[in-house]
CSV table of C-alpha atoms in Angstrom, one decimal:
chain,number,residue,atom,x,y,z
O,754,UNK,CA,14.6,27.5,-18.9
O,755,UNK,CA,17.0,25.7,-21.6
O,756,UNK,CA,16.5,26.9,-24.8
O,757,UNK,CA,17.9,26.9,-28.5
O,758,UNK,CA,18.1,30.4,-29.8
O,759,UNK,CA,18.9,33.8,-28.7
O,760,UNK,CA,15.3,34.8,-30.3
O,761,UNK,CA,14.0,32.6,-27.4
O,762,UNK,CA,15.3,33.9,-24.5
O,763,UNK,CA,13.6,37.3,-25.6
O,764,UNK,CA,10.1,36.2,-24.1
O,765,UNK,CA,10.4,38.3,-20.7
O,766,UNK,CA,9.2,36.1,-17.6
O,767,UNK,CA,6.2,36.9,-16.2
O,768,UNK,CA,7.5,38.0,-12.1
O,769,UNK,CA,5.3,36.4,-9.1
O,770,UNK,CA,3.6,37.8,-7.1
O,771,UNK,CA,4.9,38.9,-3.3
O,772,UNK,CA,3.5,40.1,-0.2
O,773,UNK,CA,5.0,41.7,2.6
O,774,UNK,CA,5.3,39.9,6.2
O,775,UNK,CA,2.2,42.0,6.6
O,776,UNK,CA,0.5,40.6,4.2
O,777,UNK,CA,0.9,43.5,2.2
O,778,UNK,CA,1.1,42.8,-1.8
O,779,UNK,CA,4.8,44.5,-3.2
O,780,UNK,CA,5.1,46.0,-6.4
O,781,UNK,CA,8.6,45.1,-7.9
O,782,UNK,CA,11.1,47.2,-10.0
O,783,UNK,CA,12.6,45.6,-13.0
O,784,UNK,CA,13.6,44.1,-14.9
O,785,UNK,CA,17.2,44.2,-14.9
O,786,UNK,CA,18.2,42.1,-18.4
O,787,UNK,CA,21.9,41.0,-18.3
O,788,UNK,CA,23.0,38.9,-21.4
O,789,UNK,CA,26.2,37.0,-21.4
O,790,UNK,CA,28.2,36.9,-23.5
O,791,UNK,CA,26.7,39.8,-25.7
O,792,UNK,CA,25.5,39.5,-28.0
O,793,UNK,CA,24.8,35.2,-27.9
O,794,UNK,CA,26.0,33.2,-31.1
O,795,UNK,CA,25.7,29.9,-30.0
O,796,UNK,CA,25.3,29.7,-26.2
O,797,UNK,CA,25.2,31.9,-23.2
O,798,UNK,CA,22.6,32.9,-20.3
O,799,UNK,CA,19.9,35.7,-20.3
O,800,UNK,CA,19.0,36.8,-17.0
O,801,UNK,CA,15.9,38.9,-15.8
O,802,UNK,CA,15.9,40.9,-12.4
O,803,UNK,CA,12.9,41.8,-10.2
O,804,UNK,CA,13.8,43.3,-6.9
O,805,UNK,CA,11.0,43.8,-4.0
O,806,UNK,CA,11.2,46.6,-1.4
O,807,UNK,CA,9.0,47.0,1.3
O,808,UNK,CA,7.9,49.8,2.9
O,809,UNK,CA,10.7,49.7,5.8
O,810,UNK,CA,13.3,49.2,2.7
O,811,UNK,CA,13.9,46.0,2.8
O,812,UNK,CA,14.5,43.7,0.2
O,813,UNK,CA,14.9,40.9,-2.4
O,814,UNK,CA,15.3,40.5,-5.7
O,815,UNK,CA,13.8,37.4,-8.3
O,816,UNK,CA,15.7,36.0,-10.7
O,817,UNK,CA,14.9,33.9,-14.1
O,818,UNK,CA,17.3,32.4,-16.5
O,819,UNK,CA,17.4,31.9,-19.2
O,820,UNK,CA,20.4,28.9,-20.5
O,821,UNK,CA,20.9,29.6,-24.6
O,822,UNK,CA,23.1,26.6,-26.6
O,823,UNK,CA,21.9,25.8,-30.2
O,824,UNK,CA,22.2,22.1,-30.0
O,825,UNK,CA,20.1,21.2,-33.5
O,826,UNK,CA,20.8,20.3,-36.6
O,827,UNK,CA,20.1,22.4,-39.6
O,828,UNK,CA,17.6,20.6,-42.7
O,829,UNK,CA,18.0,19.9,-45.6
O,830,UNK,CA,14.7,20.1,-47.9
O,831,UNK,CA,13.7,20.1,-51.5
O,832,UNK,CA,16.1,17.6,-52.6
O,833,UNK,CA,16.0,16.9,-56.5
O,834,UNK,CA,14.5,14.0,-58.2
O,835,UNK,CA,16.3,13.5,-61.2
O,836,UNK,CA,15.1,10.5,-63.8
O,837,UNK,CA,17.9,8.0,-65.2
O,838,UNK,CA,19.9,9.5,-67.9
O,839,UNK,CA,20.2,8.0,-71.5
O,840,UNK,CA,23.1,9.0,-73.3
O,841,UNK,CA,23.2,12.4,-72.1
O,842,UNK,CA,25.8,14.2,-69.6
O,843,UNK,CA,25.4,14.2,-65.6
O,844,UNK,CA,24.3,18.3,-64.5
O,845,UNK,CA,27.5,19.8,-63.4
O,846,UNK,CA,25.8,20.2,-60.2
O,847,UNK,CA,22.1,19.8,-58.5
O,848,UNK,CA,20.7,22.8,-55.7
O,849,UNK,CA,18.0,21.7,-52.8
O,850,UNK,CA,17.1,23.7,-49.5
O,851,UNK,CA,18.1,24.1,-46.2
O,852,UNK,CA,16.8,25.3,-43.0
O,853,UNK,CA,17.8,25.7,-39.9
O,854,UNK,CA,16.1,26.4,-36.4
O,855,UNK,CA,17.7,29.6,-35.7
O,856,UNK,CA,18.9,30.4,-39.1
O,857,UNK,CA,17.1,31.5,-42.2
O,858,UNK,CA,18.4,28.9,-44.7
O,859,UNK,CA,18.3,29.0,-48.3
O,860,UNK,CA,19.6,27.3,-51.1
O,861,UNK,CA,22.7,25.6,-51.6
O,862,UNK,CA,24.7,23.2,-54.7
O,863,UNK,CA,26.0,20.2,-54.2
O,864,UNK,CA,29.0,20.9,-56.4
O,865,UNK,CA,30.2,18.5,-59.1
O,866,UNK,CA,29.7,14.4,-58.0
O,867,UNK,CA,31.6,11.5,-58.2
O,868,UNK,CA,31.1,9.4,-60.6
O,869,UNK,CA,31.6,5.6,-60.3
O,870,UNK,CA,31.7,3.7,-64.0
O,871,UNK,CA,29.7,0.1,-64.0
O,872,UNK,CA,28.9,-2.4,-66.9
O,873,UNK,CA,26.5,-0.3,-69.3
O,874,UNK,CA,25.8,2.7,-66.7
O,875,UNK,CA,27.2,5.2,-64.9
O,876,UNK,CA,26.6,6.4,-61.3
O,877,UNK,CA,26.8,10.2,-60.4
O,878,UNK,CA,26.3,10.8,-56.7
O,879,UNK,CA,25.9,14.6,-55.5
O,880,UNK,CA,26.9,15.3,-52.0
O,881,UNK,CA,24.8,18.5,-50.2
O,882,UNK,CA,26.1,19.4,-46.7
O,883,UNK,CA,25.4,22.6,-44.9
O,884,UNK,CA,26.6,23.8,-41.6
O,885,UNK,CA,25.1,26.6,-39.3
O,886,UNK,CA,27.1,29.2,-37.3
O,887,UNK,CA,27.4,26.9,-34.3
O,888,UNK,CA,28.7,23.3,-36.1
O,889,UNK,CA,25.8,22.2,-36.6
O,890,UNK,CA,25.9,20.6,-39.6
O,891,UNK,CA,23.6,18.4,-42.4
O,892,UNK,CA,24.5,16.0,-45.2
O,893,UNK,CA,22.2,14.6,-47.8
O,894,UNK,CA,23.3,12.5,-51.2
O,895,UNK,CA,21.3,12.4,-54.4
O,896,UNK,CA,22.5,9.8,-57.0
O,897,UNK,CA,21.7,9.9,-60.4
O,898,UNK,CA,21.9,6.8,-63.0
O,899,UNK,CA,23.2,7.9,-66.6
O,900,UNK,CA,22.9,4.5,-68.9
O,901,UNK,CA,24.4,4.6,-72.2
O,902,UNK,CA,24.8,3.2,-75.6
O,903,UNK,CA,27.5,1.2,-76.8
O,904,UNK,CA,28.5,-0.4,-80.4
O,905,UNK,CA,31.3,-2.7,-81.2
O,906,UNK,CA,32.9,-4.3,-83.9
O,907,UNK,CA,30.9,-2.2,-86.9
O,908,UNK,CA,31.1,-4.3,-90.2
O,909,UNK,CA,29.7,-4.1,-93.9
O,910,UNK,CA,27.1,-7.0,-93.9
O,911,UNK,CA,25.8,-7.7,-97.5
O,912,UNK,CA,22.4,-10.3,-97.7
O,913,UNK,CA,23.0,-13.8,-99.9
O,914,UNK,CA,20.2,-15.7,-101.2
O,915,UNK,CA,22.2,-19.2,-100.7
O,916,UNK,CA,25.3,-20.7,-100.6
O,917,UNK,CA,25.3,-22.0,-104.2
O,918,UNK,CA,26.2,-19.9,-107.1
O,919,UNK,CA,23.3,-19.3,-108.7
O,920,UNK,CA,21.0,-17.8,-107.5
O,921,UNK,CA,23.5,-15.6,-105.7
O,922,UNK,CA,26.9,-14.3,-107.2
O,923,UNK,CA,29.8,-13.4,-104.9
O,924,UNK,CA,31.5,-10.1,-106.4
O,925,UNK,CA,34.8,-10.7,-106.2
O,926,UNK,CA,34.2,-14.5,-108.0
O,927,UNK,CA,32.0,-13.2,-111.1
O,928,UNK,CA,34.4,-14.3,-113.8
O,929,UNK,CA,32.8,-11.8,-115.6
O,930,UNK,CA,34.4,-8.4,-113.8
O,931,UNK,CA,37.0,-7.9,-111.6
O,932,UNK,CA,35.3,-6.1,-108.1
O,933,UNK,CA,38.0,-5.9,-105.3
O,934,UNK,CA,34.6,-6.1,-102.9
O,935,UNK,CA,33.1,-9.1,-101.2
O,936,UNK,CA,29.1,-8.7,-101.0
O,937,UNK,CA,26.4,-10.8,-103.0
O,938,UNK,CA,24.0,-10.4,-105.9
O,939,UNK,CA,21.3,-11.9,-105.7
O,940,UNK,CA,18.9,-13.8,-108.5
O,941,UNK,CA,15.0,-14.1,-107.9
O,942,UNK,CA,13.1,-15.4,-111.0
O,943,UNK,CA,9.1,-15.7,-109.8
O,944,UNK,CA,7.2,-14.4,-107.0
O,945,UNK,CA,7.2,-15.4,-103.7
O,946,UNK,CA,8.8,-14.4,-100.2
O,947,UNK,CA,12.5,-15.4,-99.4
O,948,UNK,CA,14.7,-15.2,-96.6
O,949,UNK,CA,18.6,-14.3,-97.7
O,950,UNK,CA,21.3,-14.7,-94.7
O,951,UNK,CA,22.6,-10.9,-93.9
O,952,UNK,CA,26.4,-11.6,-93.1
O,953,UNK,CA,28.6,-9.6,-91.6
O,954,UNK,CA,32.4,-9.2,-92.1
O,955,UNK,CA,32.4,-12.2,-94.0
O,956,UNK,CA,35.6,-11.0,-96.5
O,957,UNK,CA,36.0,-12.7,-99.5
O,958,UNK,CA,32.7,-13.9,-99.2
O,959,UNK,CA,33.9,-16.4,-96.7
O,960,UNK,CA,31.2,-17.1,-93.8
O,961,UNK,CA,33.6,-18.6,-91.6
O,962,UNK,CA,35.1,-15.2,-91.5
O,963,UNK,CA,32.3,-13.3,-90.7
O,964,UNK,CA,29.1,-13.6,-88.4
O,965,UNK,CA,25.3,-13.6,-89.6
O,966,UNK,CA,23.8,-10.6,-87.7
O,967,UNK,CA,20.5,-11.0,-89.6
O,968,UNK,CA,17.7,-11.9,-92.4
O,969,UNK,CA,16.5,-9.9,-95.2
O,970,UNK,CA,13.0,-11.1,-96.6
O,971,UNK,CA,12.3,-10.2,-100.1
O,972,UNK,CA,8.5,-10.8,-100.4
O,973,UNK,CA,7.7,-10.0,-104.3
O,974,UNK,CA,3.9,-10.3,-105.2
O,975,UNK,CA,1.6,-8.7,-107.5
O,976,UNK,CA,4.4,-7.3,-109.1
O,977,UNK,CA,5.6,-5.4,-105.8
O,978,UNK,CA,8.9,-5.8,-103.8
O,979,UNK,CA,9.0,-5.3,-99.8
O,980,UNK,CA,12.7,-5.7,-98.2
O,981,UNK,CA,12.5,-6.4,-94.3
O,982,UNK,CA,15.6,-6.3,-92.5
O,983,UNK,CA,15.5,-8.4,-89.5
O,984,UNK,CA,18.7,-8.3,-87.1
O,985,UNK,CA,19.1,-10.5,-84.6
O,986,UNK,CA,19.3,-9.8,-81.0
O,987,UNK,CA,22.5,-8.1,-80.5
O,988,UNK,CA,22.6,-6.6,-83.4
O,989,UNK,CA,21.7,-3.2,-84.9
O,990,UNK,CA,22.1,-1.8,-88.5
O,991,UNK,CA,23.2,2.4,-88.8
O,992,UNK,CA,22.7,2.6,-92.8
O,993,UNK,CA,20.8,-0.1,-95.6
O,994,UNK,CA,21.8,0.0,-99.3
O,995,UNK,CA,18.9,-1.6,-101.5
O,996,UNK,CA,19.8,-2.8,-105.5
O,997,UNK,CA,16.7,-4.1,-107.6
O,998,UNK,CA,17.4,-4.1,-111.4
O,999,UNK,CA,17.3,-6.5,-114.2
O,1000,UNK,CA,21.0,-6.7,-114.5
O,1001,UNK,CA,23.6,-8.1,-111.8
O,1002,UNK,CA,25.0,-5.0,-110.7
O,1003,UNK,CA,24.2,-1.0,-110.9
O,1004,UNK,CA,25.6,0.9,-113.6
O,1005,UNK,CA,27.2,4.8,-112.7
O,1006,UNK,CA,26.2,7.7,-114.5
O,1007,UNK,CA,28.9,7.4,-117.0
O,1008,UNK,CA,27.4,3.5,-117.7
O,1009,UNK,CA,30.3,1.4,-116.2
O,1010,UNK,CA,29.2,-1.2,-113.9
O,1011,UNK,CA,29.9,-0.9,-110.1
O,1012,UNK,CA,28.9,-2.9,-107.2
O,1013,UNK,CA,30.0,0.6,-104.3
O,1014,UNK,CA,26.8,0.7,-102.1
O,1015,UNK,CA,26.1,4.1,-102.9
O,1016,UNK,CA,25.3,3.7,-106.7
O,1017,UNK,CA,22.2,1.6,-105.1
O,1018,UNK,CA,18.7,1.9,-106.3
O,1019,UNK,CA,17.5,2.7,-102.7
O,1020,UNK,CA,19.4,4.2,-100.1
O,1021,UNK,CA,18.1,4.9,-96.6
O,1022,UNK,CA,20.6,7.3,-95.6
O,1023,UNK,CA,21.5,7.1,-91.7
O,1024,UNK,CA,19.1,5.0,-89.4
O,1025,UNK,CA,19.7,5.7,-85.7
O,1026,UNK,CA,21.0,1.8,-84.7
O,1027,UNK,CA,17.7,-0.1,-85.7
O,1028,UNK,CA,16.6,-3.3,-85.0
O,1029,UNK,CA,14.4,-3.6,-88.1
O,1030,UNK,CA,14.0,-1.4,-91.6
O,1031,UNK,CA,11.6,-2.0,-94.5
O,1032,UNK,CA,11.5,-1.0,-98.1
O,1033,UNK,CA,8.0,-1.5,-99.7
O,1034,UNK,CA,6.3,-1.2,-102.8
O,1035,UNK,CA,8.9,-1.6,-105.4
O,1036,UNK,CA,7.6,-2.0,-108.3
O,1037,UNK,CA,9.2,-4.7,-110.4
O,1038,UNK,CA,7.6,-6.8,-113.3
O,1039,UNK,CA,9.9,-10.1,-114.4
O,1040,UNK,CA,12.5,-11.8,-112.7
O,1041,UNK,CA,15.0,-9.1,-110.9
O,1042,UNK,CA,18.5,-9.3,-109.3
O,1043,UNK,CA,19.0,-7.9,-105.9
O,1044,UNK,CA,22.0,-6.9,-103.2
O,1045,UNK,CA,21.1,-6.1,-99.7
O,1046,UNK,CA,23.6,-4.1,-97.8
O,1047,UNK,CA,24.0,-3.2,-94.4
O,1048,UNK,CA,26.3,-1.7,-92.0
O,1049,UNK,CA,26.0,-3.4,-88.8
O,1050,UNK,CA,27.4,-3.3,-85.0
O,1051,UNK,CA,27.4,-5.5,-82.0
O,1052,UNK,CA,25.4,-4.6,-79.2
O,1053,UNK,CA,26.7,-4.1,-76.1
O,1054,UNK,CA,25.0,-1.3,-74.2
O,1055,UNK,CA,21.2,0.2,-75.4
O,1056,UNK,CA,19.6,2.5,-73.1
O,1057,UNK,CA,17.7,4.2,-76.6
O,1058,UNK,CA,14.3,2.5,-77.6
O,1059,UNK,CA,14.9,2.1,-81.7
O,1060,UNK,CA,12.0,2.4,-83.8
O,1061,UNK,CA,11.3,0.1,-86.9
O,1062,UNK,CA,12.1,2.0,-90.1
O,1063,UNK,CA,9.7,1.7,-93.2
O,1064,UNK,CA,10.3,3.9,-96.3
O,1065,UNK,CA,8.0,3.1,-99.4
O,1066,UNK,CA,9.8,3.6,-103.0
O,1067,UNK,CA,9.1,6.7,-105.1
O,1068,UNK,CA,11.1,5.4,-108.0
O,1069,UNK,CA,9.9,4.5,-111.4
O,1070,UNK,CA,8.6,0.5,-112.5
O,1071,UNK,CA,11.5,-1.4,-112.8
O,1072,UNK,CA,10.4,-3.1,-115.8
O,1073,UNK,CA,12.6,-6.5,-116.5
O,1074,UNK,CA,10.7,-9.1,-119.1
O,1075,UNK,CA,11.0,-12.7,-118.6
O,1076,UNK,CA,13.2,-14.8,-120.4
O,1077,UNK,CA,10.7,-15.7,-123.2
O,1078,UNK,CA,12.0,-18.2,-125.7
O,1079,UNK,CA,11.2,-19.4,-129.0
O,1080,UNK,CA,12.9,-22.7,-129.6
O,1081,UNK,CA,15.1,-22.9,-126.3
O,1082,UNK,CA,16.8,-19.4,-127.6
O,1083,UNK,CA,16.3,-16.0,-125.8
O,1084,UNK,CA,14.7,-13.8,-128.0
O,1085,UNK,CA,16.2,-10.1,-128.7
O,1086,UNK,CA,13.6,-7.6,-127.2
O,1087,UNK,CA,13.4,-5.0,-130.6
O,1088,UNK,CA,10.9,-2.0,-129.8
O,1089,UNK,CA,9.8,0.2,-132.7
O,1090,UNK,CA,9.4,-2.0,-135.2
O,1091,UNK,CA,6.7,-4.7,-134.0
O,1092,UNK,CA,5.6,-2.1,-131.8
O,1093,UNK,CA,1.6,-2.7,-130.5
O,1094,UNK,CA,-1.0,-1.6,-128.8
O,1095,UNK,CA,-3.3,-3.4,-125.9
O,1096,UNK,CA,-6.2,-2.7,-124.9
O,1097,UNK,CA,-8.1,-2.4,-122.4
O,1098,UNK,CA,-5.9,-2.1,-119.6
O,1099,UNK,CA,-6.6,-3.8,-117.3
O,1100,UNK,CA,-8.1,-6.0,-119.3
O,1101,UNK,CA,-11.4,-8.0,-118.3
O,1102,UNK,CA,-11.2,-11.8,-119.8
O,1103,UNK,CA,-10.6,-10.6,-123.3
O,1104,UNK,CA,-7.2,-8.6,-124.9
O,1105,UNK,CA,-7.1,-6.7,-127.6
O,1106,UNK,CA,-3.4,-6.2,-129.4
O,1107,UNK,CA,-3.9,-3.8,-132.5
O,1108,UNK,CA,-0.6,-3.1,-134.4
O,1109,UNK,CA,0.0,-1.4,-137.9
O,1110,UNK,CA,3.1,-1.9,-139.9
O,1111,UNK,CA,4.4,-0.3,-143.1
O,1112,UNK,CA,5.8,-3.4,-144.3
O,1113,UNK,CA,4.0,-7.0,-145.3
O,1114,UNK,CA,4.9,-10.0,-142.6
O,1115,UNK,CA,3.7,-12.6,-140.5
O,1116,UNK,CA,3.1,-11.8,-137.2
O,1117,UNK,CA,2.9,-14.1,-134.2
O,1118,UNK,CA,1.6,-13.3,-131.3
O,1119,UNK,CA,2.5,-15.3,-127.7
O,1120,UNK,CA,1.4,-14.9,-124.0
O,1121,UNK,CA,3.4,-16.1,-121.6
O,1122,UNK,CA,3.0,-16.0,-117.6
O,1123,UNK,CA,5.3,-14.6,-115.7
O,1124,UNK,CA,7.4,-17.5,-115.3
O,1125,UNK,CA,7.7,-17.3,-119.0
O,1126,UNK,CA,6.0,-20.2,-119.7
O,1127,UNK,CA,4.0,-19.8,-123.2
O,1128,UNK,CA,0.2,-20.5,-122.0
O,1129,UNK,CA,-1.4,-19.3,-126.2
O,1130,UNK,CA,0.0,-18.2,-129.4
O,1131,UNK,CA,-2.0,-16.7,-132.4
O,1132,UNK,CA,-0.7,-16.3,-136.0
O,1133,UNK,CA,-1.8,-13.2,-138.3
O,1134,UNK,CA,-0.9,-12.4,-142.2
O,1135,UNK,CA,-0.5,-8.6,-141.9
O,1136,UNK,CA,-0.5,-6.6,-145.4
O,1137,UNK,CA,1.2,-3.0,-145.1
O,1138,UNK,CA,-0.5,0.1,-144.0
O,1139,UNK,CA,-3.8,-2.0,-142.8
O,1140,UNK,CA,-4.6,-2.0,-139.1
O,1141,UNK,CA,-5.4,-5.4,-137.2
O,1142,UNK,CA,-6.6,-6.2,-134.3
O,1143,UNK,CA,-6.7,-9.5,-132.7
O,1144,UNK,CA,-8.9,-10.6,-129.9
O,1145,UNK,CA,-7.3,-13.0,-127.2
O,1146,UNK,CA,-9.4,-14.9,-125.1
O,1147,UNK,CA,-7.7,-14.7,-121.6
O,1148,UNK,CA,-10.8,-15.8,-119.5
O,1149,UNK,CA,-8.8,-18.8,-118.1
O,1150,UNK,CA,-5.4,-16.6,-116.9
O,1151,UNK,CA,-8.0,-13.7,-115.4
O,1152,UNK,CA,-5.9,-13.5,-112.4
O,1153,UNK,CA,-2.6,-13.8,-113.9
O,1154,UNK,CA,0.3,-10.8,-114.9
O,1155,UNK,CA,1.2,-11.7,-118.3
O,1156,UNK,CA,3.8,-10.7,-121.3
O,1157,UNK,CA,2.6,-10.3,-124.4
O,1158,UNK,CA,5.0,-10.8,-127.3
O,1159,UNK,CA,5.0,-9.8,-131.3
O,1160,UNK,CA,7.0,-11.5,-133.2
O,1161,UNK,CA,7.6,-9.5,-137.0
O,1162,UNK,CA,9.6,-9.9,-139.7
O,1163,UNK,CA,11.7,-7.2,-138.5
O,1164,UNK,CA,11.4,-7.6,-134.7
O,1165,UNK,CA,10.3,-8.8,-131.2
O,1166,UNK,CA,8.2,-6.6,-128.4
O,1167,UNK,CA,7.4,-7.7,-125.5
O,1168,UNK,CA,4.7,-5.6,-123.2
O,1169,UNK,CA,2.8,-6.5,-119.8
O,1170,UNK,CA,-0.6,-6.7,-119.7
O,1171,UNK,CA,-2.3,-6.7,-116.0
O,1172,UNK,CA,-6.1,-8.1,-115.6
O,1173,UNK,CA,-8.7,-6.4,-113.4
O,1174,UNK,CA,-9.0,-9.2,-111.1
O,1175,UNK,CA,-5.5,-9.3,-110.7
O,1176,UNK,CA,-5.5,-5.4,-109.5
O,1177,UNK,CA,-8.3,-5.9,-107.6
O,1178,UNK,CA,-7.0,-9.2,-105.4
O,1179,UNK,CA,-4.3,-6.8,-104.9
């Protein structure tokens, strides 16, 4: 018999049986077990040795043998799965199985892999080989795919409104300062939504120098502000610097005027490479100025699966009044003393503005809309120390946001006044 293992050749034949030329059955002796070489490894011969005597003496023996050579392959088993990578480092090495048909097996690495660079992805391949103690031997491969992110040619990117000048001021240009940095502020008088370019490297404010790698919509309605970032395919944005205020540019602590990103009004602090990011609910009453600024990158590997940003403003009403004239002139805004009251708020059709002054004067009162257009004006005598009030009728501007102004003798204030249908469309 031709067998595989040592173990094999262990199973002891069963001898036939034999009768004597008289028909008489023989008992044999044996057997005799003769192993060669000894002890077998990898090949060799077992034999087994029955001899048969009669009762006159004579005899003969039976032989079976057994032909040993391990001729199969060991197995590899249990191989790993391992999932496509993002970003993160190959194993240093991966472990499967192996067993063998006369062996016992076990476990065994595969040792570090070669790794083979493409566009955008990596490809690790781990080798496993095992051989037994007679050369036979098993190889199996395992390849794992590590993709990978990859940013290029990272620029500041401010947001402008248009080309002309106004609505949108280029820093450097404002004859008014002298910034050494290119970006835009940005002029929105009334509500409504609108779309600014978001350009990138564009130095000097010169487009042709730069790329746009985006939009930012300003949608401002019902006296709230929401700032969408939008970058276009192949594009992604690591930080966002927001400014809303009623003056061109931010002001440092110590009141000088600056137009360095991080003396914002909103700052979104590091975004992990988004496509999109949204600031809502800013609160802003009267025409505002705004810069939108960015740092972007090219795109030119993304394995990571960005999520849109949204962060809603916790900072106080940014309160900036309408340019209300009287006679084509900009009025000074003086609080204190033509200071008022209104009342209710919101109010339901009908205003009340209730002031009391120490001093004798004519007062005027105006409402204007928020595009500062004067929609009614009412005139009062007020003598000192007495307490009016004066009654609009606002049933025709229910759904509007409106300034109210007092005019004095010795001063202008201007307040909001919000109706309840306005709230309540909100």
């Amino acid at each position: 018999a031709n067998v595989q293992c040592p173990e094999d050749a262990l199973v002891v034949p069963v001898p036939p049986m034999v009768n004597d030329n008289c028909g008489n059955p023989l008992t044999p002796t044996g057997p005799v077990v003769v192993t060669t070489p000894d002890p077998i490894v990898c090949a060799g011969t077992v034999t087994y040795t029955w001899t048969y005597t009669d009762c006159e003496g004579n005899s003969n023996d039976w032989t079976f043998t057994y032909n040993v050579e391990d001729t199969i392959d060991p197995e590899i088993v249990n191989l790993p799965v391992v999932d496509p990578l993002c970003n993160d480092a190959f194993p240093t090495e991966l472990f499967a199985d192996w067993t063998d048909n006369c062996a016992d097996g076990g476990t065994i690495s595969s040792g570090a892999p070669v790794i083979t660079d493409f566009e955008c992805f990596q490809e690790a391949v781990y080798t496993f080989y095992v051989e037994d103690d007679c050369m036979n031997s098993a190889t199996e491969t395992v390849t794992v795919i590590r993709e990978y992110d990859k940013y290029e040619n990272c620029e500041t990117a401010f947001a402008r409104l248009s080309p002309e000048n106004p609505p949108s001021q280029c820093f450097i240009s404002d004859p008014d300062y002298s910034f050494n940095r290119w970006g835009w502020t940005n002029y929105i008088e009334t509500e409504g939504m609108y779309m600014m370019e978001l350009w990138a490297g564009a130095g000097q404010c010169d487009t042709s120098r730069g790329v746009q790698a985006g939009t930012v919509t300003v949608n401002y309605s019902g006296g709230m502000v929401d700032v969408n970032y939008n970058l276009y395919p192949g594009f992604i944005m690591n930080v966002a610097h927001v400014y809303i205020g009623c003056e061109k540019y931010p002001e440092k602590p110590n009141g000088e005027v600056t137009v360095a990103p991080g003396q914002y009004t909103f700052n979104s602090g590091a975004l992990d490479q988004v496509y999109n990011y949204t600031l809502e609910n800013v609160e802003v009453s009267g025409p505002f100025w705004i810069i939108a600024h960015a740092e972007t990158c090219e795109e030119v590997c993304r394995c990571t699966v960005p999520e849109d940003v949204f962060e809603t403003s916790t900072e106080p009403a940014i309160e900036c009044l309408p340019n209300i004239t009287i006679s084509g002139q900009i009025d000074p805004i003086i609080f204190g003393r033509a200071d008022f009251d209104l009342y209710p708020m919101p109010f339901d059709g009908r205003l009340n503005v209730a002031y009391e002054y120490g001093y004798d004067t004519e007062v005027t009162i105006q409402v204007f809309d928020m595009k500062g257009t004067l929609i009614q004006t009412q005139q009062r005598t007020h003598v000192a120390d007495m307490k009016d009030v004066v009654t609009l009728d606002l049933e025709g501007s229910a759904s509007q946001l409106l300034f109210i102004k007092v005019i004095t003798d010795q001063g202008v204030t201007i307040k909001k006044a919000v109706s309840s249908n306005y709230i309540n469309n909100d």
